[in-house]
Tab-separated table of C-alpha atoms in Angstrom:
chain	number	residue	atom	x	y	z
E	1	MET	CA	9.085	-56.377	-45.411
E	2	THR	CA	7.229	-53.078	-45.404
E	3	GLN	CA	6.773	-50.696	-48.308
E	4	THR	CA	8.717	-47.627	-47.290
E	5	THR	CA	8.851	-44.326	-49.130
E	6	PHE	CA	12.028	-42.346	-49.656
E	7	ALA	CA	10.671	-39.663	-47.303
E	8	GLN	CA	9.791	-42.192	-44.599
E	9	ALA	CA	13.272	-43.701	-44.835
E	10	LEU	CA	14.841	-40.278	-44.254
E	11	ASN	CA	12.561	-39.605	-41.307
E	12	ARG	CA	13.454	-42.961	-39.768
E	13	ALA	CA	17.173	-42.312	-40.249
E	14	LEU	CA	16.877	-39.003	-38.405
E	15	ARG	CA	14.888	-40.662	-35.637
E	16	ASP	CA	17.422	-43.426	-35.210
E	17	GLU	CA	20.360	-41.024	-35.036
E	18	LEU	CA	18.545	-38.676	-32.633
E	19	THR	CA	17.955	-41.724	-30.447
E	20	ALA	CA	21.486	-43.059	-30.742
E	21	ASP	CA	23.375	-39.804	-30.146
E	22	GLU	CA	22.153	-36.990	-27.896
E	23	ASP	CA	24.535	-34.559	-29.625
E	24	VAL	CA	22.559	-34.784	-32.891
E	25	LEU	CA	20.433	-31.682	-33.514
E	26	VAL	CA	18.020	-31.100	-36.408
E	27	PHE	CA	17.007	-27.603	-37.431
E	28	GLY	CA	15.979	-25.399	-40.324
E	29	GLU	CA	13.029	-23.509	-41.746
E	30	ASP	CA	9.705	-25.140	-40.753
E	31	VAL	CA	11.330	-28.429	-39.716
E	32	GLY	CA	9.913	-28.200	-36.170
E	33	GLN	CA	6.160	-28.118	-35.615
E	34	LEU	CA	5.318	-28.392	-39.336
E	35	GLY	CA	7.734	-31.262	-39.945
E	36	GLY	CA	9.261	-29.651	-43.022
E	37	VAL	CA	7.744	-28.734	-46.372
E	38	PHE	CA	8.140	-32.344	-47.482
E	39	ARG	CA	7.417	-33.755	-43.973
E	40	ILE	CA	10.872	-35.317	-43.670
E	41	THR	CA	11.092	-34.216	-40.025
E	42	ASP	CA	7.465	-34.998	-39.233
E	43	GLY	CA	6.963	-35.775	-35.534
E	44	LEU	CA	10.594	-35.260	-34.494
E	45	THR	CA	9.907	-32.153	-32.387
E	46	ARG	CA	6.991	-33.921	-30.711
E	47	ASP	CA	9.057	-37.003	-29.897
E	48	PHE	CA	12.479	-35.495	-29.138
E	49	GLY	CA	11.581	-32.011	-27.941
E	50	GLU	CA	12.233	-28.484	-29.150
E	51	ASP	CA	15.825	-28.630	-27.940
E	52	ARG	CA	16.653	-31.390	-30.465
E	53	CYS	CA	14.520	-30.471	-33.508
E	54	PHE	CA	13.570	-26.841	-33.971
E	55	ASP	CA	12.615	-24.060	-36.372
E	56	THR	CA	14.931	-21.267	-37.420
E	57	PRO	CA	14.354	-17.828	-38.963
E	58	LEU	CA	14.272	-17.596	-42.770
E	59	ALA	CA	18.011	-16.957	-42.870
E	60	GLU	CA	20.020	-19.679	-44.573
E	61	ALA	CA	23.415	-18.087	-43.932
E	62	GLY	CA	22.463	-17.857	-40.263
E	63	ILE	CA	21.419	-21.526	-40.213
E	64	ALA	CA	24.779	-22.618	-41.634
E	65	GLY	CA	26.752	-20.262	-39.382
E	66	PHE	CA	24.829	-21.468	-36.323
E	67	ALA	CA	25.712	-25.048	-37.315
E	68	VAL	CA	29.411	-24.136	-37.391
E	69	GLY	CA	29.236	-22.784	-33.845
E	70	LEU	CA	27.355	-25.836	-32.568
E	71	ALA	CA	29.762	-28.242	-34.253
E	72	LEU	CA	32.689	-26.443	-32.635
E	73	GLN	CA	31.002	-27.081	-29.290
E	74	GLY	CA	30.723	-30.825	-29.933
E	75	PHE	CA	27.246	-31.142	-31.467
E	76	ARG	CA	26.350	-32.875	-34.727
E	77	PRO	CA	24.011	-30.453	-36.532
E	78	VAL	CA	21.752	-31.693	-39.328
E	79	ILE	CA	20.436	-28.633	-41.115
E	80	GLU	CA	17.801	-28.431	-43.836
E	81	MET	CA	17.850	-25.946	-46.688
E	82	GLN	CA	14.183	-25.911	-47.640
E	83	PHE	CA	14.789	-25.884	-51.408
E	84	ASP	CA	17.933	-26.195	-53.525
E	85	ALA	CA	18.237	-22.561	-54.565
E	86	PHE	CA	17.313	-21.324	-51.090
E	87	ALA	CA	20.758	-22.562	-50.010
E	88	TYR	CA	22.642	-20.011	-52.109
E	89	PRO	CA	22.657	-17.311	-49.390
E	90	ALA	CA	24.418	-19.901	-47.174
E	91	PHE	CA	27.090	-20.685	-49.758
E	92	GLU	CA	29.629	-18.307	-48.241
E	93	GLN	CA	29.353	-20.083	-44.884
E	94	ILE	CA	29.511	-23.498	-46.581
E	95	ALA	CA	32.423	-22.802	-48.946
E	96	SER	CA	34.485	-20.456	-46.769
E	97	HIS	CA	34.031	-22.028	-43.338
E	98	ILE	CA	32.313	-25.442	-43.247
E	99	ALA	CA	34.415	-26.836	-46.102
E	100	LYS	CA	37.711	-25.346	-44.952
E	101	TYR	CA	37.759	-25.696	-41.194
E	102	ARG	CA	39.728	-28.935	-41.027
E	103	ASN	CA	42.328	-27.636	-43.473
E	104	ARG	CA	42.473	-24.245	-41.751
E	105	THR	CA	43.271	-25.884	-38.399
E	106	ARG	CA	45.782	-28.352	-39.892
E	107	GLY	CA	43.435	-31.247	-39.169
E	108	LYS	CA	42.906	-30.372	-35.511
E	109	VAL	CA	39.246	-29.300	-35.780
E	110	ASN	CA	36.574	-31.061	-37.818
E	111	LEU	CA	32.985	-30.036	-38.412
E	112	PRO	CA	30.510	-32.958	-38.424
E	113	ILE	CA	27.693	-31.079	-40.162
E	114	VAL	CA	25.086	-32.526	-42.530
E	115	ILE	CA	23.490	-30.068	-44.952
E	116	ARG	CA	20.282	-31.595	-46.306
E	117	ILE	CA	19.223	-30.067	-49.611
E	118	PRO	CA	16.040	-31.161	-51.456
E	119	TYR	CA	17.001	-30.685	-55.108
E	120	GLY	CA	16.043	-31.308	-58.717
E	121	GLY	CA	12.799	-30.986	-60.640
E	122	GLY	CA	9.987	-33.217	-61.763
E	123	ILE	CA	7.496	-31.886	-59.200
E	124	GLY	CA	5.933	-29.078	-61.196
E	125	GLY	CA	7.904	-26.421	-59.336
E	126	VAL	CA	9.503	-23.249	-60.603
E	127	GLU	CA	12.976	-21.714	-60.541
E	128	HIS	CA	14.511	-21.498	-57.045
E	129	HIS	CA	12.602	-24.713	-56.246
E	130	CYS	CA	14.002	-27.143	-58.845
E	131	ASP	CA	17.700	-26.375	-59.260
E	132	SER	CA	20.278	-29.145	-59.521
E	133	SER	CA	22.995	-27.451	-57.511
E	134	GLU	CA	25.303	-30.396	-56.818
E	135	GLY	CA	28.032	-28.999	-59.067
E	136	TYR	CA	28.672	-26.000	-56.785
E	137	TYR	CA	29.362	-28.259	-53.806
E	138	ALA	CA	31.246	-30.948	-55.734
E	139	HIS	CA	33.626	-28.226	-56.920
E	140	THR	CA	34.354	-27.135	-53.332
E	141	PRO	CA	37.207	-29.094	-51.692
E	142	GLY	CA	36.417	-30.188	-48.160
E	143	LEU	CA	32.835	-31.259	-48.818
E	144	GLN	CA	31.485	-34.734	-49.405
E	145	VAL	CA	28.515	-34.674	-51.783
E	146	VAL	CA	26.124	-37.610	-51.792
E	147	THR	CA	22.737	-38.262	-53.373
E	148	PRO	CA	20.747	-41.463	-52.764
E	149	ALA	CA	18.374	-42.832	-55.399
E	150	THR	CA	16.499	-45.494	-53.421
E	151	PRO	CA	14.724	-45.514	-50.040
E	152	GLY	CA	17.244	-48.030	-48.695
E	153	ASP	CA	20.144	-45.823	-49.673
E	154	ALA	CA	18.331	-42.762	-48.306
E	155	TYR	CA	18.190	-44.374	-44.880
E	156	SER	CA	21.658	-45.889	-44.844
E	157	MET	CA	23.468	-42.923	-46.370
E	158	LEU	CA	21.812	-40.320	-44.115
E	159	ARG	CA	22.880	-42.252	-41.035
E	160	GLU	CA	26.397	-42.546	-42.427
E	161	ALA	CA	26.409	-38.811	-43.173
E	162	ILE	CA	25.392	-37.909	-39.611
E	163	ARG	CA	28.109	-40.149	-38.165
E	164	ASN	CA	30.732	-38.769	-40.536
E	165	PRO	CA	33.372	-36.620	-38.847
E	166	ASP	CA	33.417	-34.134	-41.749
E	167	PRO	CA	30.774	-32.040	-43.519
E	168	VAL	CA	28.431	-33.812	-45.909
E	169	VAL	CA	26.116	-32.153	-48.427
E	170	PHE	CA	23.198	-34.552	-48.587
E	171	MET	CA	21.301	-33.960	-51.844
E	172	GLU	CA	17.736	-35.356	-51.734
E	173	PRO	CA	15.974	-35.752	-55.115
E	174	LYS	CA	12.548	-34.239	-54.505
E	175	ALA	CA	10.963	-36.278	-57.282
E	176	LEU	CA	11.873	-39.461	-55.391
E	177	TYR	CA	10.332	-38.546	-52.013
E	178	TRP	CA	7.270	-40.652	-52.829
E	179	SER	CA	9.100	-43.586	-54.435
E	180	LYS	CA	8.799	-46.892	-52.540
E	181	GLU	CA	10.886	-49.940	-51.716
E	182	ASP	CA	10.203	-53.073	-49.673
E	183	LEU	CA	12.438	-52.617	-46.647
E	184	ASP	CA	13.081	-53.933	-43.193
E	185	LEU	CA	14.724	-51.008	-41.409
E	186	PRO	CA	17.394	-50.531	-40.252
E	187	VAL	CA	19.473	-51.409	-43.313
E	188	GLU	CA	23.126	-50.733	-44.046
E	189	ARG	CA	24.181	-50.334	-47.663
E	190	GLU	CA	27.513	-49.685	-49.390
E	191	PRO	CA	29.628	-46.968	-47.759
E	192	PHE	CA	30.372	-43.541	-49.254
E	193	GLY	CA	32.648	-43.770	-52.279
E	194	GLN	CA	31.129	-46.947	-53.660
E	195	ALA	CA	28.846	-46.858	-56.681
E	196	ALA	CA	26.192	-49.493	-57.378
E	197	VAL	CA	25.459	-51.353	-60.600
E	198	ARG	CA	21.655	-51.145	-60.702
E	199	ARG	CA	21.313	-53.140	-63.926
E	200	GLU	CA	23.806	-55.453	-65.600
E	201	GLY	CA	24.409	-55.035	-69.328
E	202	SER	CA	27.025	-55.614	-72.008
E	203	ASP	CA	26.466	-53.029	-74.791
E	204	VAL	CA	26.596	-49.592	-73.160
E	205	THR	CA	26.937	-48.065	-69.674
E	206	LEU	CA	24.637	-45.340	-68.413
E	207	VAL	CA	26.373	-43.508	-65.555
E	208	THR	CA	24.118	-41.358	-63.437
E	209	TYR	CA	22.988	-40.418	-59.913
E	210	GLY	CA	20.043	-39.205	-57.874
E	211	PRO	CA	16.827	-38.494	-59.779
E	212	GLN	CA	18.159	-39.795	-63.102
E	213	VAL	CA	18.726	-43.355	-61.871
E	214	ALA	CA	15.052	-44.244	-62.236
E	215	THR	CA	14.947	-42.652	-65.696
E	216	ALA	CA	18.052	-44.567	-66.750
E	217	LEU	CA	16.500	-47.858	-65.660
E	218	LYS	CA	13.345	-47.107	-67.663
E	219	ALA	CA	15.445	-46.255	-70.704
E	220	ALA	CA	17.394	-49.499	-70.308
E	221	GLU	CA	14.185	-51.548	-70.358
E	222	VAL	CA	12.902	-49.754	-73.454
E	223	ALA	CA	16.290	-50.135	-75.152
E	224	ALA	CA	16.230	-53.882	-74.561
E	225	ALA	CA	12.658	-54.281	-75.787
E	226	GLU	CA	12.793	-52.029	-78.847
E	227	GLU	CA	16.450	-51.884	-79.923
E	228	ASP	CA	18.000	-55.061	-78.488
E	229	TRP	CA	20.612	-52.971	-76.645
E	230	ASP	CA	21.830	-54.499	-73.381
E	231	VAL	CA	22.283	-51.449	-71.149
E	232	GLU	CA	24.176	-51.374	-67.840
E	233	VAL	CA	23.155	-48.711	-65.312
E	234	VAL	CA	25.651	-47.424	-62.731
E	235	ASP	CA	24.327	-45.336	-59.839
E	236	LEU	CA	27.192	-43.197	-58.502
E	237	ARG	CA	25.492	-42.675	-55.086
E	238	THR	CA	28.304	-40.368	-54.001
E	239	ILE	CA	29.683	-37.674	-56.289
E	240	VAL	CA	32.459	-36.848	-53.799
E	241	PRO	CA	34.174	-39.217	-53.126
E	242	PHE	CA	33.950	-40.613	-56.657
E	243	ASP	CA	34.110	-44.347	-57.386
E	244	ASP	CA	36.392	-44.481	-60.421
E	245	GLU	CA	36.920	-48.212	-60.063
E	246	THR	CA	33.296	-49.296	-60.538
E	247	VAL	CA	32.639	-46.816	-63.349
E	248	ALA	CA	35.801	-47.711	-65.247
E	249	ALA	CA	35.211	-51.462	-64.869
E	250	SER	CA	31.731	-51.100	-66.320
E	251	VAL	CA	32.805	-48.937	-69.271
E	252	ARG	CA	35.784	-51.167	-70.068
E	253	LYS	CA	33.338	-54.062	-70.234
E	254	THR	CA	30.714	-52.409	-72.444
E	255	GLY	CA	32.987	-50.124	-74.505
E	256	ARG	CA	30.434	-47.321	-74.622
E	257	ALA	CA	29.253	-44.753	-72.077
E	258	VAL	CA	26.559	-42.123	-71.684
E	259	VAL	CA	26.496	-39.843	-68.628
E	260	LEU	CA	23.101	-38.639	-67.432
E	261	SER	CA	22.553	-35.568	-65.303
E	262	GLU	CA	19.495	-33.462	-64.612
E	263	ALA	CA	21.699	-30.420	-64.048
E	264	GLN	CA	22.706	-28.086	-66.866
E	265	GLY	CA	25.386	-29.700	-68.994
E	266	PHE	CA	27.979	-26.943	-69.312
E	267	ALA	CA	30.780	-27.228	-66.724
E	268	GLY	CA	28.738	-29.649	-64.668
E	269	VAL	CA	29.238	-32.950	-62.851
E	270	ALA	CA	28.394	-34.895	-66.025
E	271	GLY	CA	31.301	-33.251	-67.815
E	272	GLU	CA	33.663	-34.267	-64.999
E	273	VAL	CA	32.404	-37.849	-65.137
E	274	ALA	CA	32.810	-37.962	-68.925
E	275	ALA	CA	36.381	-36.657	-68.617
E	276	ARG	CA	37.296	-39.261	-65.999
E	277	ILE	CA	35.909	-42.040	-68.190
E	278	SER	CA	37.819	-40.778	-71.219
E	279	GLU	CA	41.072	-40.560	-69.238
E	280	ARG	CA	40.767	-44.034	-67.743
E	281	CYS	CA	39.016	-46.004	-70.479
E	282	PHE	CA	40.201	-44.386	-73.714
E	283	HIS	CA	41.611	-47.577	-75.215
E	284	SER	CA	38.408	-49.477	-74.401
E	285	LEU	CA	35.990	-47.025	-75.978
E	286	ALA	CA	34.270	-47.825	-79.254
E	287	ALA	CA	32.742	-44.338	-79.364
E	288	PRO	CA	33.153	-40.951	-77.663
E	289	VAL	CA	31.565	-40.570	-74.235
E	290	LEU	CA	28.294	-38.689	-74.591
E	291	ARG	CA	26.154	-36.750	-72.147
E	292	VAL	CA	22.418	-36.209	-71.650
E	293	SER	CA	21.687	-33.320	-69.311
E	294	GLY	CA	19.322	-30.521	-68.490
E	295	LEU	CA	19.401	-27.571	-70.850
E	296	ASP	CA	21.728	-24.619	-70.245
E	297	ILE	CA	18.916	-22.343	-69.135
E	298	PRO	CA	17.279	-21.375	-65.825
E	299	TYR	CA	14.779	-24.001	-64.706
E	300	PRO	CA	11.611	-23.549	-66.809
E	301	PRO	CA	7.992	-23.166	-65.675
E	302	PRO	CA	6.077	-26.405	-64.949
E	303	MET	CA	4.446	-26.661	-68.381
E	304	LEU	CA	7.880	-26.873	-70.015
E	305	GLU	CA	9.866	-28.986	-67.550
E	306	HIS	CA	9.225	-32.158	-69.572
E	307	SER	CA	11.306	-30.586	-72.357
E	308	TYR	CA	14.079	-29.611	-69.947
E	309	LEU	CA	14.460	-32.869	-68.043
E	310	PRO	CA	16.391	-35.733	-69.654
E	311	GLY	CA	13.842	-38.375	-70.586
E	312	VAL	CA	13.808	-41.853	-72.096
E	313	ASP	CA	13.596	-40.611	-75.703
E	314	ARG	CA	16.623	-38.308	-75.344
E	315	ILE	CA	18.606	-41.114	-73.730
E	316	LEU	CA	17.731	-43.572	-76.514
E	317	ASP	CA	18.572	-40.997	-79.182
E	318	THR	CA	21.971	-40.491	-77.537
E	319	ILE	CA	22.677	-44.212	-77.290
E	320	ALA	CA	21.892	-44.488	-81.000
E	321	ARG	CA	24.771	-42.047	-81.717
E	322	LEU	CA	27.376	-44.397	-80.202
E	323	GLN	CA	28.854	-45.728	-83.458
E	324	TRP	CA	27.233	-49.148	-83.355
E	325	ASP	CA	28.986	-50.286	-86.501
E	326	ASP	CA	32.319	-50.355	-84.609
E	327	GLU	CA	33.435	-53.044	-82.184
E	328	PRO	CA	34.843	-52.206	-78.726
E	329	ASP	CA	38.518	-52.780	-78.081
E	330	THR	CA	38.644	-55.702	-75.625
E	331	HIS	CA	42.197	-56.930	-76.067
E	332	HIS	CA	43.241	-55.633	-72.622
E	333	LEU	CA	40.513	-57.624	-70.842
E	334	PRO	CA	40.985	-61.072	-69.315
E	335	ALA	CA	39.900	-63.842	-71.669
E	336	SER	CA	36.784	-64.601	-69.636
E	337	ASP	CA	35.593	-60.979	-69.778
E	338	ARG	CA	36.481	-60.788	-73.490
E	339	GLU	CA	34.258	-63.745	-74.226
E	340	GLN	CA	31.440	-62.174	-72.210
E	341	VAL	CA	31.620	-58.938	-74.209
E	342	SER	CA	31.732	-60.840	-77.497
E	343	ALA	CA	28.792	-63.088	-76.569
């Protein structure tokens, strides 16, 4: 196996799809000769030509609108919004046209467009460069919203997104671009709509996605070493479609849940996840579902981002609030699972 970074996995996925399908086009601001701000498209123009991977003007609405026209002509556009908040001028095209085209044509016309959005903080950036904007897209019917947390998932999920017949908002955690995994590419991981249990546990479930998966795993190790809490970590992988089955099975087993999100907490994805858990697992819960999120403020300057981002200490403090003197209700579980929870 070869150590592969998250960024290299994305680049390889684009290469493999450009090779496999001549209708795939990659374009956006600086993605051509420069290879993108984060070098995700490095070498693609050189190897596939300026007709397949090319630069656009600094006009995000134009990029998205151009993608709509190309998709209507049979192409599979993969567009890059250079930074999370740079995509906001394109939101009208995304919400009013890309998301609605299939419904507007009664299922007769689909738009196979991938919108790649580097998002989240942890890189010492400033506002407009570190937003967690997944909530806007998740709230828009007609869009699939996915966010890998490992290099293997980055490769597999980007290829699945490009082959998808409908629009996919592909959220790339910037802080993970340099993370590594031993991989033999190509790899194929779980399909969209299937979450992954990254760490087995029996006391509490941490439900999260994207950049917070690594933080959740660190918190789980500290919790085991210092507090003797056995923490399960569920990586959603795809926000839309949402894997209720895996999340509910985990929470029914542990009886406690904390939802982690780097985005602001108010009216965000974490709130939706907490509501779904409460609706489906109410009789299994030993404590209310809690959230750890970014603060309800614009993204702060670099010197303060450590206070804004959910970290291990905030996660452990939240787990400590989960009414540990109570026992989870396990009477609905099969006997074998009940014994496992009680062990």
